[in-house]
Amino acid sequence: MTEPVQNGDNQQRSQGAAASDLAQSDLAIELIGINKRFGAVHANKDIDLKVRRGSVHGIVGENGAGKSTLMSILYGFYTADSGEIRVNGTPHAITDSRHALALGIGMVHQHFMLVDNFSILENVVLGAEDSALLGPSLDRAKKELTRLAKEYRLDVNPDAIIEDVSVGTQQRVEILKALYRGADVLILDEPTGVLTPAEADDLFRVLRTLRDQGKTIILITHKLREIMAITDYVSVMRQGAMVDTLKTSDTNPEQLAELMVGRRVLLRVEKTAAKPGDTFLSVENLVVKDDLGVTRVKDVSFTVRAGEIVGIAGVAGNGQSELLESVSGMRDQTSGIVRLKGTPLSLEGDDGAHRARKAGLAHVPEDRQRMGLITAFEEWENAMLGYEDDPAYGKGIILDIPSAQAQARERIKKFDIRPANERLKTANFSGGNQQKIVLAREMERNPDVLIVGQPTRGVDIGAIEFIHNQIIKMRDAGKAILVVSVELDEIRSLADRILVMFDGHIVGEADPATATEGELGLMMAGGTDRKAPQARVAAEGETP
Amino acid sequence: MSSAILKPLPRWADVVLLPILNLALAFIVSGLVVLAIGQDPLAALNAIVTGAFGNGYNFGYTLYYSTNFMFTGLAVAVAAHAGLFNIGGNGQAYIAGLGVIAVALPLQFLPWWITFPIAIVAGAAVGGLWGFIPGWLQAKRGSHVVITTIMFNFIAAAIMVYMVVNVLKPAGILAPESAMIAPEGRMPKLGAFIPWFKNTDVNFTLVLALICLVGAYILIWHTRFGFAMRALGQNPTATRYAGMSNSRIIMIVMTMSGALAGMVAVNQVVGVQYRLVLDYVADAGFVGIAVALMGRNHPIGILLAAVLFGALYQGGNELQYVIPGLSKEMVVVIQALVILFTGAMEGLFRPGLQRIFMTLSPRQKAAAIEANSVKSGS
């Protein structure tokens, strides 16, 4: 290995261990001295990477570290300015993705490239039809799909329509597409971002099977837990450079986080014991339906007291989203009462959220880009979204724009939002900074109750620490905080009390200090499905 | 592929360069058509320009047409900022005439400066109602405003024929039109203040149009409601999250849009014709769509685009007198080509221009690629 040692001496040991493991003939992919510049941005600096055949190789790094650029070069999306790509030991100048596919390199993108109203079979064949008539191609594909399904345990119903199947199945189709085209090396870009934990466990099972059958997997992710659970080797990138390549069994999440960020990071939140006070938020017998009229929240009751963080754990899709939307006034409830400091909130109608805010209930939504922000707006405009009626923004109907911008600037400073420019379009901020914009807006009004959905989804490790600390600071200031997250680790470390939601019901309450991941997992699965919790128990030992 | 990574144009190029290129292309194609029927394109261009701007009389007529286009362009733009496509400007402008004539005839012996504001309110009320109903249908019943406003254009046309022929037409007159408004109740022509305009149709309503342009600018970018409206146009889920009432915004915006279109009736009924005639809107509502598109939904752009289309209408009318070989139909063809290239195909040059700008500036290219990679994950 010729990577420059950039950080501390603790890598020397593991680097040596990883290097000795990799003999030349075993390599499926070898990148040597890859450089890529976009104008002034040096996206990939002299990258070396060796990927062993029949292994799962993780690539971690924060947003903008250059992971996607590097994989795009391997996949023929971009051409490197300098450097060499060797596939099975032979140098190739990969010119486009068709060329990459011909060399056996397939990619599963983060955002699926599927035609929603086509069947799975049609999607697999799309672009790989071998004649003008579809019939023969489809027949052949059907046989091939059955074979692939058997060989890699990738079962799908070829006649199902894409829009009817789950996200997890759609991802399988993407993998099948790559395999159908003869891929030996599969690149997966943030594959679990859209999956439920159970679906993610399933994906990992498939990836293990693929590896055992001799396929090579390159996994791009920023979730250390996944790296620890599934990969054999892991390469860490930071600011365009390859920092290190390690054998996964020789490393741990703390070390990887430090390599990624370049400084020590606290993965576990530090907080004192909660001092709960009066009940600030109480939800009584709440029933909520989704857009299709299906009841998703079934007679849910709970309370959140001042000075405590209540976490709602559960596998995505068990009614948490509808619960959040309903309590925050975004979605009409079918029945039930939401009280804030004992006063019932009137949340009906499409301005329910406005009345909730007025009463002192702030909401950081699950999906900041779809709900919490208008990405086409400038930062200062988003900094007042939902509070535009506030007298602080001017008298009467006219907005005091200079004042609004000055207030936005203040919050940018306070929450360390980067770049510190309130006139920048919100779409140009990174995920972590976008989340800080939302948090700053919702926290700075000094609400009595703060509801946070997926506090750190798609947020860099460095920013996660900051966001968690802000939430705890609010708790210590005597506010009631409700956190919903599908990341069990996050709930366990943040919450003072855990409620578990399954199939629209609150099925249990747990103390994060004593409850084991296994117990929680069992509750999250409704106590019946044993498969998902077991997989989580297996991964438990690897998280601190 | 990498060709999809294009950075948005700098604002000046988007607002100035692109429309000019579109317009130039429209003129070139029009010139080819003129050439094809054996006429001199340059002479035709000269005739249009002189016919539109040559003297006070011609320019006055240009401004008269522009007045209508400012109103209908604004109507489309205000709705567009809220994400609503109001194609019903024609019907709203047409039916508003009922409101205007309903107050203008009874008040015809009062001085114009009393009639004028009342006519504005009446026109805005009826035009606004014609926008409100589709707005209500969309907000409360989910009927798409594009469909309903198109249908409301036809309903308006049918109602107007019935009202003019059966209700408003005085006995003993053969033409389908209402009674004349007495001279006291008529809007003064601008020529009465500025002699240069002579006795052209441009009247005091132009001032109203300019006030509306300024008012729309303030509304869209400097009021709380404008903020809510633009937020809805960009992301209706976020406005629901923010607790702005989406249905309320839709209904208010559609009413405002209809009211703006209704100002065409003020211009036509008390400013020019002094009576209610059939089809006085003359498709100004549809031209308004092109005006708003070309003007990028910005009041300044709408002002310029409205004057351009006004000039095309006026210059085109003159053209047939100056060059007898070019019939009235030919003029319509040229106008249609301009609408086609500046309105419907306004994005024709965009990718090419973006590519040129990116080649000229590697920094922009880097920024674009980076922005793209942020969008697609890490």
PDB file of N, CA and C in Angstrom, chain B residues 19-55:
ATOM      1  N   PRO B  19     -34.354  35.737 -23.430  1.00  0.00           N
ATOM      2  CA  PRO B  19     -35.487  36.287 -24.187  1.00  0.00           C
ATOM      3  C   PRO B  19     -35.055  36.965 -25.481  1.00  0.00           C
ATOM      4  N   ILE B  20     -33.892  37.643 -25.441  1.00  0.00           N
ATOM      5  CA  ILE B  20     -33.437  38.329 -26.655  1.00  0.00           C
ATOM      6  C   ILE B  20     -33.122  37.303 -27.739  1.00  0.00           C
ATOM      7  N   LEU B  21     -32.466  36.213 -27.347  1.00  0.00           N
ATOM      8  CA  LEU B  21     -32.157  35.167 -28.326  1.00  0.00           C
ATOM      9  C   LEU B  21     -33.442  34.575 -28.907  1.00  0.00           C
ATOM     10  N   ASN B  22     -34.412  34.315 -28.007  1.00  0.00           N
ATOM     11  CA  ASN B  22     -35.678  33.754 -28.471  1.00  0.00           C
ATOM     12  C   ASN B  22     -36.363  34.691 -29.456  1.00  0.00           C
ATOM     13  N   LEU B  23     -36.350  35.960 -29.099  1.00  0.00           N
ATOM     14  CA  LEU B  23     -36.998  36.953 -29.943  1.00  0.00           C
ATOM     15  C   LEU B  23     -36.292  37.038 -31.295  1.00  0.00           C
ATOM     16  N   ALA B  24     -34.949  37.022 -31.241  1.00  0.00           N
ATOM     17  CA  ALA B  24     -34.186  37.090 -32.483  1.00  0.00           C
ATOM     18  C   ALA B  24     -34.531  35.907 -33.380  1.00  0.00           C
ATOM     19  N   LEU B  25     -34.637  34.737 -32.774  1.00  0.00           N
ATOM     20  CA  LEU B  25     -34.965  33.549 -33.571  1.00  0.00           C
ATOM     21  C   LEU B  25     -36.366  33.684 -34.169  1.00  0.00           C
ATOM     22  N   ALA B  26     -37.290  34.198 -33.369  1.00  0.00           N
ATOM     23  CA  ALA B  26     -38.651  34.389 -33.874  1.00  0.00           C
ATOM     24  C   ALA B  26     -38.650  35.328 -35.063  1.00  0.00           C
ATOM     25  N   PHE B  27     -37.861  36.398 -34.973  1.00  0.00           N
ATOM     26  CA  PHE B  27     -37.816  37.352 -36.075  1.00  0.00           C
ATOM     27  C   PHE B  27     -37.146  36.747 -37.299  1.00  0.00           C
ATOM     28  N   ILE B  28     -36.120  35.933 -37.063  1.00  0.00           N
ATOM     29  CA  ILE B  28     -35.440  35.319 -38.205  1.00  0.00           C
ATOM     30  C   ILE B  28     -36.392  34.384 -38.946  1.00  0.00           C
ATOM     31  N   VAL B  29     -37.107  33.548 -38.176  1.00  0.00           N
ATOM     32  CA  VAL B  29     -38.036  32.617 -38.828  1.00  0.00           C
ATOM     33  C   VAL B  29     -39.153  33.404 -39.524  1.00  0.00           C
ATOM     34  N   SER B  30     -39.657  34.445 -38.855  1.00  0.00           N
ATOM     35  CA  SER B  30     -40.681  35.272 -39.481  1.00  0.00           C
ATOM     36  C   SER B  30     -40.149  35.881 -40.779  1.00  0.00           C
ATOM     37  N   GLY B  31     -38.884  36.337 -40.721  1.00  0.00           N
ATOM     38  CA  GLY B  31     -38.270  36.917 -41.904  1.00  0.00           C
ATOM     39  C   GLY B  31     -38.219  35.913 -43.039  1.00  0.00           C
ATOM     40  N   LEU B  32     -37.922  34.662 -42.717  1.00  0.00           N
ATOM     41  CA  LEU B  32     -37.880  33.620 -43.751  1.00  0.00           C
ATOM     42  C   LEU B  32     -39.268  33.430 -44.368  1.00  0.00           C
ATOM     43  N   VAL B  33     -40.284  33.478 -43.505  1.00  0.00           N
ATOM     44  CA  VAL B  33     -41.650  33.319 -44.025  1.00  0.00           C
ATOM     45  C   VAL B  33     -41.988  34.478 -44.964  1.00  0.00           C
ATOM     46  N   VAL B  34     -41.634  35.684 -44.513  1.00  0.00           N
ATOM     47  CA  VAL B  34     -41.899  36.873 -45.358  1.00  0.00           C
ATOM     48  C   VAL B  34     -41.149  36.736 -46.683  1.00  0.00           C
ATOM     49  N   LEU B  35     -39.907  36.283 -46.583  1.00  0.00           N
ATOM     50  CA  LEU B  35     -39.089  36.093 -47.782  1.00  0.00           C
ATOM     51  C   LEU B  35     -39.751  35.071 -48.707  1.00  0.00           C
ATOM     52  N   ALA B  36     -40.291  34.037 -48.132  1.00  0.00           N
ATOM     53  CA  ALA B  36     -40.876  32.943 -48.909  1.00  0.00           C
ATOM     54  C   ALA B  36     -42.081  33.402 -49.713  1.00  0.00           C
ATOM     55  N   ILE B  37     -42.792  34.412 -49.230  1.00  0.00           N
ATOM     56  CA  ILE B  37     -43.922  34.878 -50.041  1.00  0.00           C
ATOM     57  C   ILE B  37     -43.537  36.099 -50.877  1.00  0.00           C
ATOM     58  N   GLY B  38     -42.215  36.276 -51.013  1.00  0.00           N
ATOM     59  CA  GLY B  38     -41.742  37.249 -51.982  1.00  0.00           C
ATOM     60  C   GLY B  38     -41.724  38.684 -51.510  1.00  0.00           C
ATOM     61  N   GLN B  39     -41.653  38.891 -50.184  1.00  0.00           N
ATOM     62  CA  GLN B  39     -41.587  40.255 -49.692  1.00  0.00           C
ATOM     63  C   GLN B  39     -40.237  40.487 -49.014  1.00  0.00           C
ATOM     64  N   ASP B  40     -39.956  41.758 -48.771  1.00  0.00           N
ATOM     65  CA  ASP B  40     -38.673  42.122 -48.174  1.00  0.00           C
ATOM     66  C   ASP B  40     -38.790  42.094 -46.652  1.00  0.00           C
ATOM     67  N   PRO B  41     -38.079  41.175 -45.970  1.00  0.00           N
ATOM     68  CA  PRO B  41     -38.216  41.072 -44.511  1.00  0.00           C
ATOM     69  C   PRO B  41     -37.793  42.340 -43.780  1.00  0.00           C
ATOM     70  N   LEU B  42     -36.737  42.966 -44.253  1.00  0.00           N
ATOM     71  CA  LEU B  42     -36.254  44.167 -43.561  1.00  0.00           C
ATOM     72  C   LEU B  42     -37.280  45.294 -43.650  1.00  0.00           C
ATOM     73  N   ALA B  43     -37.918  45.399 -44.818  1.00  0.00           N
ATOM     74  CA  ALA B  43     -38.953  46.411 -44.956  1.00  0.00           C
ATOM     75  C   ALA B  43     -40.112  46.108 -44.008  1.00  0.00           C
ATOM     76  N   ALA B  44     -40.421  44.825 -43.881  1.00  0.00           N
ATOM     77  CA  ALA B  44     -41.509  44.432 -42.991  1.00  0.00           C
ATOM     78  C   ALA B  44     -41.162  44.771 -41.554  1.00  0.00           C
ATOM     79  N   LEU B  45     -39.916  44.463 -41.167  1.00  0.00           N
ATOM     80  CA  LEU B  45     -39.482  44.762 -39.795  1.00  0.00           C
ATOM     81  C   LEU B  45     -39.570  46.264 -39.546  1.00  0.00           C
ATOM     82  N   ASN B  46     -39.088  47.001 -40.528  1.00  0.00           N
ATOM     83  CA  ASN B  46     -39.124  48.457 -40.414  1.00  0.00           C
ATOM     84  C   ASN B  46     -40.561  48.944 -40.253  1.00  0.00           C
ATOM     85  N   ALA B  47     -41.461  48.341 -41.017  1.00  0.00           N
ATOM     86  CA  ALA B  47     -42.868  48.751 -40.946  1.00  0.00           C
ATOM     87  C   ALA B  47     -43.442  48.451 -39.561  1.00  0.00           C
ATOM     88  N   ILE B  48     -43.068  47.314 -39.010  1.00  0.00           N
ATOM     89  CA  ILE B  48     -43.596  46.961 -37.684  1.00  0.00           C
ATOM     90  C   ILE B  48     -43.062  47.925 -36.627  1.00  0.00           C
ATOM     91  N   VAL B  49     -41.744  48.184 -36.673  1.00  0.00           N
ATOM     92  CA  VAL B  49     -41.145  49.046 -35.651  1.00  0.00           C
ATOM     93  C   VAL B  49     -41.698  50.457 -35.752  1.00  0.00           C
ATOM     94  N   THR B  50     -41.745  51.004 -36.975  1.00  0.00           N
ATOM     95  CA  THR B  50     -42.301  52.355 -37.116  1.00  0.00           C
ATOM     96  C   THR B  50     -43.778  52.352 -36.759  1.00  0.00           C
ATOM     97  N   GLY B  51     -44.450  51.299 -37.145  1.00  0.00           N
ATOM     98  CA  GLY B  51     -45.884  51.233 -36.862  1.00  0.00           C
ATOM     99  C   GLY B  51     -46.170  51.178 -35.376  1.00  0.00           C
ATOM    100  N   ALA B  52     -45.204  50.673 -34.614  1.00  0.00           N
ATOM    101  CA  ALA B  52     -45.434  50.544 -33.178  1.00  0.00           C
ATOM    102  C   ALA B  52     -44.889  51.733 -32.402  1.00  0.00           C
ATOM    103  N   PHE B  53     -43.754  52.265 -32.845  1.00  0.00           N
ATOM    104  CA  PHE B  53     -43.099  53.300 -32.034  1.00  0.00           C
ATOM    105  C   PHE B  53     -42.882  54.601 -32.804  1.00  0.00           C
ATOM    106  N   GLY B  54     -43.266  54.644 -34.075  1.00  0.00           N
ATOM    107  CA  GLY B  54     -42.884  55.736 -34.962  1.00  0.00           C
ATOM    108  C   GLY B  54     -43.315  57.107 -34.493  1.00  0.00           C
ATOM    109  N   ASN B  55     -44.514  57.250 -33.990  1.00  0.00           N
ATOM    110  CA  ASN B  55     -44.963  58.559 -33.532  1.00  0.00           C
ATOM    111  C   ASN B  55     -45.910  58.365 -32.356  1.00  0.00           C
TER     112      ASN B  55
END
